[in-house]
Coordinates of N, CA, C and O in Angstrom, one line a residue:
X1 N 128.8 141.2 105.0 CA 128.8 141.6 103.6 C 128.2 143.0 103.5 O 127.0 143.1 103.4
X2 N 129.0 144.0 103.5 CA 128.5 145.3 103.5 C 128.7 146.0 102.1 O 129.0 147.2 102.0
X3 N 128.5 145.2 101.1 CA 128.7 145.7 99.7 C 127.3 146.2 99.2 O 126.3 145.5 99.3
X4 N 127.2 147.5 98.8 CA 125.9 147.9 98.3 C 125.5 147.2 97.1 O 126.3 146.8 96.2
X5 N 124.2 146.9 97.0 CA 123.7 146.1 95.9 C 123.0 147.1 94.9 O 122.2 148.0 95.3
X6 N 123.3 146.9 93.7 CA 122.7 147.8 92.7 C 122.2 146.8 91.6 O 123.0 146.1 90.9
X7 N 120.9 146.7 91.5 CA 120.3 145.8 90.5 C 119.6 146.6 89.5 O 118.9 147.6 89.8
X8 N 119.7 146.2 88.2 CA 119.0 146.9 87.1 C 117.6 146.5 87.2 O 117.3 145.3 87.2
X9 N 116.7 147.4 87.1 CA 115.3 147.1 87.2 C 114.7 146.8 85.9 O 113.6 146.2 85.8
X10 N 115.3 147.2 84.8 CA 114.7 147.0 83.5 C 115.7 146.2 82.6 O 116.6 146.7 82.0
X11 N 115.4 144.9 82.4 CA 116.3 144.1 81.6 C 116.3 144.4 80.1 O 117.1 144.0 79.4
X12 N 115.3 145.2 79.7 CA 115.3 145.6 78.3 C 115.7 147.0 78.1 O 115.4 147.7 77.1
X13 N 116.6 147.5 78.9 CA 117.0 148.8 79.0 C 117.8 149.3 77.7 O 118.0 150.4 77.5
X14 N 118.2 148.3 76.9 CA 119.1 148.7 75.7 C 118.2 149.0 74.5 O 118.8 149.5 73.5
X15 N 117.0 148.7 74.5 CA 116.1 148.8 73.3 C 116.1 150.3 72.8 O 116.0 150.5 71.6
X16 N 116.3 151.2 73.7 CA 116.3 152.6 73.3 C 117.5 153.0 72.4 O 117.4 153.9 71.7
X17 N 118.5 152.1 72.4 CA 119.7 152.4 71.6 C 119.6 151.7 70.2 O 120.4 151.9 69.3
X18 N 118.6 150.9 69.9 CA 118.5 150.1 68.7 C 118.6 150.9 67.4 O 119.3 150.5 66.5
X19 N 118.0 152.1 67.3 CA 118.1 152.8 66.1 C 119.5 153.4 65.9 O 119.8 153.9 64.8
X20 N 120.3 153.4 66.9 CA 121.6 154.1 66.8 C 122.7 153.1 67.1 O 123.1 152.9 68.3
X21 N 123.2 152.4 66.1 CA 124.2 151.4 66.3 C 125.4 151.9 67.1 O 126.0 151.1 67.9
X22 N 125.9 153.1 66.9 CA 127.0 153.6 67.7 C 126.7 153.6 69.2 O 127.6 153.4 70.0
X23 N 125.5 153.8 69.6 CA 125.1 153.8 71.0 C 125.1 152.3 71.5 O 125.4 152.1 72.7
X24 N 124.8 151.4 70.6 CA 124.8 150.0 71.1 C 126.3 149.5 71.3 O 126.5 148.8 72.3
X25 N 127.2 150.0 70.5 CA 128.6 149.7 70.8 C 129.1 150.4 72.1 O 129.8 149.8 72.8
X26 N 128.6 151.6 72.3 CA 128.9 152.3 73.6 C 128.3 151.5 74.8 O 129.0 151.3 75.8
X27 N 127.1 151.0 74.6 CA 126.5 150.2 75.7 C 127.3 148.9 75.9 O 127.6 148.5 77.1
X28 N 127.7 148.3 74.8 CA 128.5 147.0 75.0 C 129.8 147.3 75.7 O 130.2 146.6 76.6
X29 N 130.5 148.4 75.3 CA 131.8 148.7 75.9 C 131.6 149.0 77.4 O 132.4 148.6 78.2
X30 N 130.6 149.7 77.7 CA 130.3 150.0 79.1 C 130.0 148.8 79.9 O 130.6 148.6 81.0
X31 N 129.2 147.9 79.4 CA 128.9 146.6 80.0 C 130.2 145.7 80.2 O 130.4 145.1 81.2
X32 N 131.0 145.7 79.1 CA 132.2 144.9 79.2 C 133.1 145.4 80.3 O 133.8 144.7 81.1
X33 N 133.2 146.8 80.4 CA 134.1 147.4 81.4 C 133.5 147.1 82.8 O 134.3 146.7 83.7
X34 N 132.2 147.2 82.9 CA 131.6 146.8 84.2 C 131.8 145.4 84.6 O 132.2 145.1 85.8
X35 N 131.7 144.5 83.7 CA 131.9 143.1 83.9 C 133.4 142.8 84.4 O 133.6 142.1 85.3
X36 N 134.3 143.4 83.7 CA 135.7 143.3 84.0 C 136.0 143.8 85.4 O 136.7 143.1 86.2
X37 N 135.5 144.9 85.8 CA 135.7 145.5 87.1 C 135.1 144.5 88.2 O 135.7 144.2 89.2
X38 N 133.9 144.1 87.9 CA 133.2 143.2 88.9 C 133.9 141.9 89.0 O 134.0 141.3 90.1
X39 N 134.4 141.3 87.9 CA 135.1 140.1 88.0 C 136.4 140.2 88.7 O 136.8 139.3 89.5
X40 N 137.1 141.3 88.5 CA 138.3 141.6 89.3 C 138.0 141.7 90.8 O 138.8 141.2 91.6
X41 N 136.9 142.4 91.2 CA 136.6 142.5 92.6 C 136.2 141.1 93.1 O 136.5 140.8 94.3
X42 N 135.5 140.3 92.3 CA 135.1 139.0 92.7 C 136.3 138.0 93.0 O 136.2 137.1 93.8
X43 N 137.4 138.3 92.3 CA 138.6 137.4 92.5 C 139.1 137.6 94.0 O 139.5 136.6 94.6
X44 N 139.0 138.8 94.5 CA 139.4 139.0 95.9 C 138.3 138.6 96.9 O 138.7 138.2 98.0
X45 N 137.1 138.7 96.5 CA 136.0 138.4 97.4 C 134.8 137.8 96.7 O 133.8 138.6 96.4
X46 N 134.8 136.6 96.3 CA 133.8 136.0 95.4 C 132.4 136.1 96.0 O 131.4 136.4 95.3
X47 N 132.3 135.8 97.3 CA 130.9 135.9 98.0 C 130.3 137.3 97.9 O 129.1 137.4 97.7
X48 N 131.1 138.3 98.0 CA 130.6 139.7 98.1 C 130.2 140.2 96.7 O 129.3 141.0 96.6
X49 N 130.8 139.6 95.6 CA 130.5 140.2 94.3 C 129.8 139.2 93.3 O 129.7 139.5 92.2
X50 N 129.4 138.0 93.8 CA 128.8 137.1 92.9 C 127.6 137.6 92.2 O 127.4 137.5 91.0
X51 N 126.7 138.3 92.9 CA 125.5 138.9 92.3 C 125.8 139.9 91.3 O 125.2 140.0 90.3
X52 N 126.8 140.8 91.6 CA 127.2 141.8 90.7 C 127.7 141.3 89.4 O 127.5 141.8 88.3
X53 N 128.6 140.2 89.5 CA 129.1 139.6 88.3 C 127.9 139.0 87.5 O 127.9 139.2 86.3
X54 N 127.0 138.3 88.2 CA 125.9 137.7 87.5 C 125.0 138.8 86.8 O 124.6 138.6 85.6
X55 N 124.8 139.9 87.4 CA 124.1 141.0 86.8 C 124.7 141.5 85.6 O 124.1 141.8 84.6
X56 N 126.1 141.7 85.7 CA 126.8 142.2 84.5 C 126.7 141.2 83.4 O 126.6 141.6 82.2
X57 N 126.9 139.9 83.7 CA 126.8 138.9 82.6 C 125.5 138.9 82.0 O 125.3 138.8 80.8
X58 N 124.4 139.0 82.8 CA 123.1 139.0 82.3 C 122.8 140.2 81.4 O 122.1 140.1 80.4
X59 N 123.2 141.4 81.9 CA 123.0 142.6 81.1 C 123.7 142.5 79.8 O 123.1 142.9 78.8
X60 N 124.9 142.0 79.7 CA 125.6 141.9 78.5 C 124.9 140.8 77.6 O 124.7 141.0 76.4
X61 N 124.5 139.7 78.2 CA 123.8 138.7 77.4 C 122.5 139.3 76.9 O 122.1 139.0 75.7
X62 N 121.8 140.0 77.6 CA 120.5 140.7 77.2 C 120.8 141.6 76.0 O 120.0 141.6 75.0
X63 N 121.9 142.3 76.1 CA 122.2 143.2 75.0 C 122.5 142.4 73.7 O 122.1 142.7 72.6
X64 N 123.3 141.3 73.9 CA 123.6 140.4 72.8 C 122.4 139.8 72.2 O 122.4 139.5 71.0
X65 N 121.4 139.4 73.0 CA 120.1 138.9 72.4 C 119.5 139.9 71.5 O 119.1 139.6 70.4
X66 N 119.5 141.2 71.9 CA 118.9 142.3 71.1 C 119.7 142.5 69.8 O 119.1 142.8 68.8
X67 N 121.0 142.2 69.9 CA 121.9 142.3 68.7 C 121.9 141.1 67.9 O 122.6 141.0 66.9
X68 N 121.2 140.0 68.3 CA 121.1 138.7 67.6 C 122.5 138.0 67.6 O 122.8 137.3 66.7
X69 N 123.2 138.3 68.6 CA 124.5 137.6 68.8 C 124.3 136.5 69.8 O 124.7 136.5 71.0
X70 N 123.5 135.5 69.4 CA 122.9 134.5 70.3 C 124.0 133.5 70.9 O 123.8 133.1 72.1
X71 N 125.0 133.2 70.2 CA 126.0 132.3 70.7 C 126.7 132.9 71.9 O 126.9 132.3 73.0
X72 N 127.1 134.2 71.8 CA 127.7 134.9 72.9 C 126.8 135.1 74.0 O 127.2 135.0 75.2
X73 N 125.5 135.5 73.7 CA 124.5 135.7 74.7 C 124.3 134.4 75.5 O 124.2 134.5 76.8
X74 N 124.2 133.3 74.9 CA 124.0 132.0 75.6 C 125.1 131.7 76.6 O 124.9 131.3 77.7
X75 N 126.3 131.9 76.1 CA 127.5 131.6 77.0 C 127.5 132.5 78.2 O 127.6 132.0 79.3
X76 N 127.3 133.7 78.0 CA 127.2 134.7 79.1 C 126.1 134.4 80.1 O 126.2 134.4 81.3
X77 N 124.9 134.1 79.5 CA 123.7 133.9 80.3 C 123.8 132.6 81.1 O 123.3 132.5 82.2
X78 N 124.4 131.6 80.5 CA 124.6 130.3 81.2 C 125.4 130.6 82.5 O 125.0 130.0 83.6
X79 N 126.4 131.3 82.4 CA 127.2 131.6 83.6 C 126.4 132.5 84.6 O 126.5 132.3 85.8
X80 N 125.7 133.4 84.0 CA 124.8 134.3 84.9 C 123.8 133.4 85.7 O 123.5 133.7 86.8
X81 N 123.2 132.5 85.0 CA 122.2 131.6 85.6 C 122.9 130.8 86.8 O 122.3 130.7 87.9
X82 N 124.0 130.2 86.5 CA 124.7 129.5 87.5 C 125.0 130.3 88.8 O 124.7 129.9 89.9
X83 N 125.6 131.5 88.6 CA 125.8 132.4 89.7 C 124.6 132.9 90.4 O 124.5 133.0 91.6
X84 N 123.5 133.2 89.6 CA 122.3 133.6 90.2 C 121.6 132.5 91.0 O 121.1 132.8 92.1
X85 N 121.7 131.3 90.5 CA 121.1 130.2 91.3 C 121.9 130.0 92.7 O 121.3 129.8 93.7
X86 N 123.2 130.1 92.6 CA 124.0 130.0 93.8 C 123.6 131.1 94.8 O 123.4 130.9 96.0
X87 N 123.4 132.3 94.3 CA 123.1 133.5 95.1 C 121.6 133.3 95.7 O 121.4 133.6 96.8
X88 N 120.7 132.8 94.8 CA 119.3 132.6 95.2 C 119.2 131.6 96.3 O 118.5 131.8 97.3
X89 N 120.0 130.5 96.2 CA 120.0 129.5 97.3 C 120.4 130.1 98.6 O 119.9 129.7 99.7
X90 N 121.4 131.0 98.6 CA 121.8 131.6 99.9 C 120.9 132.7 100.4 O 120.8 132.9 101.6
X91 N 120.2 133.4 99.5 CA 119.3 134.5 99.9 C 118.2 134.7 98.9 O 118.3 135.6 98.0
X92 N 117.2 133.8 99.0 CA 116.1 133.8 97.9 C 115.4 135.2 97.8 O 115.1 135.7 96.7
X93 N 115.1 135.8 98.9 CA 114.4 137.1 98.9 C 115.2 138.2 98.2 O 114.6 138.9 97.3
X94 N 116.5 138.3 98.4 CA 117.3 139.3 97.8 C 117.6 139.0 96.4 O 117.7 139.9 95.5
X95 N 117.8 137.7 96.0 CA 118.3 137.4 94.7 C 117.3 136.7 93.8 O 117.7 136.3 92.7
X96 N 116.1 136.7 94.2 CA 115.0 136.1 93.3 C 114.8 136.8 92.0 O 114.7 136.2 91.0
X97 N 114.8 138.2 92.1 CA 114.6 138.9 90.9 C 115.8 138.8 89.9 O 115.6 138.7 88.7
X98 N 117.0 138.7 90.4 CA 118.2 138.5 89.6 C 118.0 137.1 88.8 O 118.2 137.0 87.6
X99 N 117.7 136.1 89.6 CA 117.5 134.8 88.9 C 116.4 134.8 87.9 O 116.5 134.3 86.8
X100 N 115.3 135.5 88.2 CA 114.2 135.6 87.3 C 114.6 136.3 86.0 O 114.2 135.9 84.9
X101 N 115.4 137.4 86.1 CA 115.8 138.1 84.9 C 116.7 137.2 84.1 O 116.6 137.3 82.8
X102 N 117.6 136.4 84.7 CA 118.4 135.5 83.9 C 117.6 134.5 83.2 O 117.9 134.1 82.0
X103 N 116.6 134.0 83.8 CA 115.7 133.0 83.2 C 114.9 133.6 82.1 O 114.7 133.0 81.0
X104 N 114.5 134.9 82.2 CA 113.8 135.6 81.1 C 114.7 135.7 79.9 O 114.3 135.5 78.8
X105 N 116.0 136.1 80.1 CA 116.9 136.1 79.0 C 117.1 134.8 78.4 O 117.1 134.7 77.1
X106 N 117.1 133.7 79.2 CA 117.3 132.4 78.6 C 116.0 132.0 77.8 O 116.2 131.4 76.7
X107 N 114.9 132.4 78.2 CA 113.7 132.2 77.4 C 113.8 132.8 76.0 O 113.3 132.3 75.0
X108 N 114.4 134.0 76.0 CA 114.5 134.7 74.7 C 115.5 133.9 73.8 O 115.4 134.0 72.6
X109 N 116.4 133.2 74.4 CA 117.4 132.5 73.6 C 116.9 131.1 73.1 O 117.4 130.6 72.1
X110 N 115.9 130.6 73.8 CA 115.3 129.3 73.4 C 114.5 129.4 72.1 O 113.9 130.4 71.8
X111 N 114.6 128.4 71.3 CA 113.9 128.4 70.0 C 112.4 128.4 70.3 O 111.9 127.9 71.3
X112 N 111.6 129.1 69.4 CA 110.2 129.2 69.6 C 109.6 127.8 69.6 O 108.5 127.6 70.1
X113 N 110.2 126.8 69.0 CA 109.7 125.5 68.9 C 109.8 124.8 70.2 O 109.2 123.7 70.5
X114 N 110.6 125.3 71.1 CA 110.9 124.7 72.4 C 110.0 125.3 73.5 O 110.4 125.8 74.5
X115 N 108.7 125.4 73.2 CA 107.7 126.1 74.0 C 107.6 125.5 75.4 O 107.5 126.2 76.4
X116 N 107.7 124.2 75.6 CA 107.6 123.6 76.9 C 108.7 124.0 77.8 O 108.5 124.3 79.0
X117 N 110.0 124.1 77.3 CA 111.1 124.6 78.1 C 110.9 126.1 78.5 O 111.2 126.5 79.6
X118 N 110.4 126.9 77.5 CA 110.2 128.3 77.8 C 109.1 128.5 78.9 O 109.3 129.3 79.8
X119 N 108.1 127.7 78.8 CA 107.0 127.8 79.8 C 107.5 127.3 81.2 O 107.2 127.9 82.2
X120 N 108.3 126.3 81.2 CA 108.9 125.8 82.5 C 109.8 126.9 83.1 O 109.7 127.1 84.3
X121 N 110.6 127.6 82.3 CA 111.4 128.7 82.8 C 110.6 129.8 83.3 O 110.9 130.4 84.3
X122 N 109.5 130.1 82.6 CA 108.6 131.2 83.0 C 108.0 130.9 84.4 O 107.9 131.7 85.2
X123 N 107.6 129.6 84.5 CA 107.0 129.2 85.8 C 108.1 129.3 86.9 O 107.7 129.8 88.0
X124 N 109.3 128.9 86.7 CA 110.3 129.1 87.7 C 110.6 130.5 88.0 O 110.7 130.9 89.2
X125 N 110.6 131.4 87.0 CA 110.9 132.8 87.2 C 109.7 133.4 88.0 O 110.0 134.3 88.9
X126 N 108.5 133.0 87.8 CA 107.4 133.4 88.5 C 107.5 133.1 90.0 O 107.2 133.9 90.9
X127 N 108.0 131.9 90.3 CA 108.2 131.4 91.7 C 109.3 132.2 92.4 O 109.1 132.6 93.6
X128 N 110.4 132.5 91.7 CA 111.5 133.1 92.4 C 111.5 134.7 92.5 O 112.1 135.3 93.3
X129 N 110.7 135.3 91.6 CA 110.7 136.7 91.5 C 109.9 137.3 92.7 O 109.0 136.8 93.2
X130 N 110.4 138.5 93.1 CA 109.7 139.3 94.1 C 109.1 140.6 93.6 O 108.1 141.0 94.1
X131 N 109.7 141.2 92.7 CA 109.3 142.5 92.1 C 108.0 142.3 91.4 O 107.8 141.4 90.5
X132 N 106.9 143.0 91.8 CA 105.6 142.9 91.2 C 105.6 143.1 89.7 O 104.9 142.3 89.0
X133 N 106.3 144.0 89.2 CA 106.3 144.3 87.7 C 106.9 143.1 87.0 O 106.4 142.7 86.0
X134 N 108.0 142.6 87.6 CA 108.6 141.4 87.0 C 107.7 140.2 87.0 O 107.5 139.5 86.1
X135 N 107.0 140.0 88.2 CA 106.1 138.9 88.3 C 105.0 139.0 87.3 O 104.5 138.0 86.7
X136 N 104.5 140.2 87.1 CA 103.4 140.4 86.2 C 103.8 140.1 84.7 O 103.0 139.5 84.0
X137 N 105.0 140.5 84.4 CA 105.5 140.3 83.0 C 105.7 138.8 82.8 O 105.3 138.2 81.7
X138 N 106.1 138.1 83.8 CA 106.3 136.6 83.7 C 104.9 135.9 83.6 O 104.7 135.0 82.9
X139 N 104.0 136.5 84.4 CA 102.6 135.9 84.4 C 102.0 136.0 83.0 O 101.3 135.1 82.6
X140 N 102.2 137.1 82.3 CA 101.7 137.2 80.9 C 102.3 136.1 80.0 O 101.6 135.5 79.2
X141 N 103.5 135.8 80.2 CA 104.2 134.7 79.5 C 103.5 133.3 79.8 O 103.2 132.5 78.9
X142 N 103.3 133.1 81.1 CA 102.7 131.9 81.6 C 101.3 131.7 81.0 O 100.9 130.6 80.6
X143 N 100.5 132.8 81.0 CA 99.2 132.8 80.4 C 99.2 132.4 78.9 O 98.3 131.6 78.5
X144 N 100.2 132.8 78.2 CA 100.4 132.4 76.8 C 100.7 130.9 76.7 O 100.5 130.3 75.6
X145 N 101.3 130.4 77.7 CA 101.7 129.0 77.7 C 100.5 128.0 77.9 O 100.5 126.9 77.4
X146 N 99.5 128.5 78.6 CA 98.4 127.5 79.0 C 97.8 126.8 77.8 O 97.5 125.6 77.9
X147 N 97.6 127.4 76.7 CA 97.0 126.8 75.6 C 98.0 126.1 74.6 O 97.6 125.5 73.7
X148 N 99.3 126.2 74.9 CA 100.3 125.7 74.0 C 101.0 124.5 74.4 O 101.9 124.0 73.8
X149 N 100.5 123.9 75.5 CA 101.2 122.7 76.0 C 100.4 121.4 75.7 O 99.3 121.4 75.5

């Protein structure tokens, strides 16, 4: 598998576009194009492009969370979680951060009243993540959970 891996380090990268709706549409169009390209590549070689498809799905889901398009975000992120878990099982070290990011997006989608599920996802994200910045942000969520269970 000699496919270069490109992972987005900042799952909240779209916030800078929030004051400019036309930029959000531009971001959405770019992400949709990226997803289409990666899905087409995955048709020919699913193993080689699983992570890239998951990352595009998660990026689009994260954008939709920011736009409060939660139904669309949930559907995309569910698929991203499935693909990320498959990838993580095959190579935990390389794909842990991807799975953690999809779990963080899922936490954003859960109702505030479902705190126990949010905390369980945060704990799972903490276990699978390798990037220190990502682990630290998840740790802050977990600390907020300790008094709420």
